[in-house]
Every structure is written in C-alpha cells, then in structure tokens.
Amino acid sequence: YILAFVVFAGFNFVLILFSSLITAWISPAAAGSGIPEVKAYLNGVDTPGVFAPRALFVK
C-alpha cells in the first residue's frame, strides 16, 4: 500500500508541476477562475490576452 501511495502522490505532483509551469510561462492570464475577467469584459473593459487561444489552452 505504501508503494501505491507513493506512485499516486508522485503522479499528482508531476501533474501539478506541469500545470503550474505552463500557467506561469505560457499564459499567466489564465491563472484564477476567470470570473472577474468575464465580468470586466461584459462591462466593456478591454483586457488583452484573457480570451486568447493561448489562455484557453492553458485553462
């Protein structure tokens, strides 16, 4: 059971590391839930890069 837990925890660590790195390096605008950005867009605020395909890929 210990080995299974270590494999499970290691796999989760790798996935979290990968998602954190692509968010930090590829599209920092994709960090967070996106609700404030959508509300700002609906109010007419232009926020470049928030709705880009790059941010969609990272999310």
PDB file of C-alpha atoms in Angstrom:
ATOM      1  CA  TYR A   1       0.000   0.000   0.000  1.00  0.00           C
ATOM      2  CA  ILE A   2       2.901   2.341   0.665  1.00  0.00           C
ATOM      3  CA  LEU A   3       4.260   1.938  -2.867  1.00  0.00           C
ATOM      4  CA  ALA A   4       0.835   2.609  -4.372  1.00  0.00           C
ATOM      5  CA  PHE A   5       0.535   5.783  -2.321  1.00  0.00           C
ATOM      6  CA  VAL A   6       3.999   6.967  -3.372  1.00  0.00           C
ATOM      7  CA  VAL A   7       3.162   6.358  -7.043  1.00  0.00           C
ATOM      8  CA  PHE A   8      -0.169   8.158  -6.651  1.00  0.00           C
ATOM      9  CA  ALA A   9       1.404  11.127  -4.856  1.00  0.00           C
ATOM     10  CA  GLY A  10       4.271  11.307  -7.348  1.00  0.00           C
ATOM     11  CA  PHE A  11       1.919  11.268 -10.332  1.00  0.00           C
ATOM     12  CA  ASN A  12      -0.183  14.037  -8.789  1.00  0.00           C
ATOM     13  CA  PHE A  13       2.952  16.061  -8.058  1.00  0.00           C
ATOM     14  CA  VAL A  14       4.057  15.806 -11.697  1.00  0.00           C
ATOM     15  CA  LEU A  15       0.623  16.907 -12.947  1.00  0.00           C
ATOM     16  CA  ILE A  16       0.532  19.867 -10.550  1.00  0.00           C
ATOM     17  CA  LEU A  17       4.064  20.874 -11.504  1.00  0.00           C
ATOM     18  CA  PHE A  18       3.234  20.711 -15.221  1.00  0.00           C
ATOM     19  CA  SER A  19       0.061  22.768 -14.858  1.00  0.00           C
ATOM     20  CA  SER A  20       1.814  25.366 -12.697  1.00  0.00           C
ATOM     21  CA  LEU A  21       4.688  25.733 -15.141  1.00  0.00           C
ATOM     22  CA  ILE A  22       2.519  26.169 -18.217  1.00  0.00           C
ATOM     23  CA  THR A  23       0.378  28.701 -16.367  1.00  0.00           C
ATOM     24  CA  ALA A  24       3.424  30.681 -15.254  1.00  0.00           C
ATOM     25  CA  TRP A  25       5.339  30.507 -18.547  1.00  0.00           C
ATOM     26  CA  ILE A  26       2.790  30.256 -21.348  1.00  0.00           C
ATOM     27  CA  SER A  27      -0.213  32.259 -20.169  1.00  0.00           C
ATOM     28  CA  PRO A  28      -0.220  33.990 -16.783  1.00  0.00           C
ATOM     29  CA  ALA A  29      -3.580  35.498 -17.768  1.00  0.00           C
ATOM     30  CA  ALA A  30      -5.094  32.025 -17.350  1.00  0.00           C
ATOM     31  CA  ALA A  31      -4.437  31.977 -13.600  1.00  0.00           C
ATOM     32  CA  GLY A  32      -7.544  32.101 -11.460  1.00  0.00           C
ATOM     33  CA  SER A  33     -11.152  31.321 -12.179  1.00  0.00           C
ATOM     34  CA  GLY A  34     -11.769  33.914 -14.878  1.00  0.00           C
ATOM     35  CA  ILE A  35     -14.998  35.234 -13.386  1.00  0.00           C
ATOM     36  CA  PRO A  36     -13.617  38.763 -12.750  1.00  0.00           C
ATOM     37  CA  GLU A  37     -12.273  38.879 -16.317  1.00  0.00           C
ATOM     38  CA  VAL A  38     -15.655  37.875 -17.767  1.00  0.00           C
ATOM     39  CA  LYS A  39     -17.428  40.466 -15.621  1.00  0.00           C
ATOM     40  CA  ALA A  40     -14.972  43.127 -16.777  1.00  0.00           C
ATOM     41  CA  TYR A  41     -15.474  42.086 -20.417  1.00  0.00           C
ATOM     42  CA  LEU A  42     -19.243  42.286 -20.055  1.00  0.00           C
ATOM     43  CA  ASN A  43     -18.839  45.793 -18.604  1.00  0.00           C
ATOM     44  CA  GLY A  44     -16.832  46.886 -21.645  1.00  0.00           C
ATOM     45  CA  VAL A  45     -13.288  46.681 -20.310  1.00  0.00           C
ATOM     46  CA  ASP A  46     -10.735  45.508 -22.890  1.00  0.00           C
ATOM     47  CA  THR A  47      -8.310  43.072 -21.278  1.00  0.00           C
ATOM     48  CA  PRO A  48      -5.836  41.821 -23.887  1.00  0.00           C
ATOM     49  CA  GLY A  49      -4.812  38.194 -23.724  1.00  0.00           C
ATOM     50  CA  VAL A  50      -7.536  36.989 -21.401  1.00  0.00           C
ATOM     51  CA  PHE A  51      -9.669  35.385 -24.108  1.00  0.00           C
ATOM     52  CA  ALA A  52      -6.782  34.389 -26.364  1.00  0.00           C
ATOM     53  CA  PRO A  53      -6.478  30.801 -27.624  1.00  0.00           C
ATOM     54  CA  ARG A  54      -3.306  30.529 -25.559  1.00  0.00           C
ATOM     55  CA  ALA A  55      -5.210  31.181 -22.329  1.00  0.00           C
ATOM     56  CA  LEU A  56      -7.916  28.726 -23.377  1.00  0.00           C
ATOM     57  CA  PHE A  57      -5.299  26.016 -23.951  1.00  0.00           C
ATOM     58  CA  VAL A  58      -3.736  26.582 -20.524  1.00  0.00           C
ATOM     59  CA  LYS A  59      -7.097  26.582 -18.760  1.00  0.00           C
TER      60      LYS A  59
END
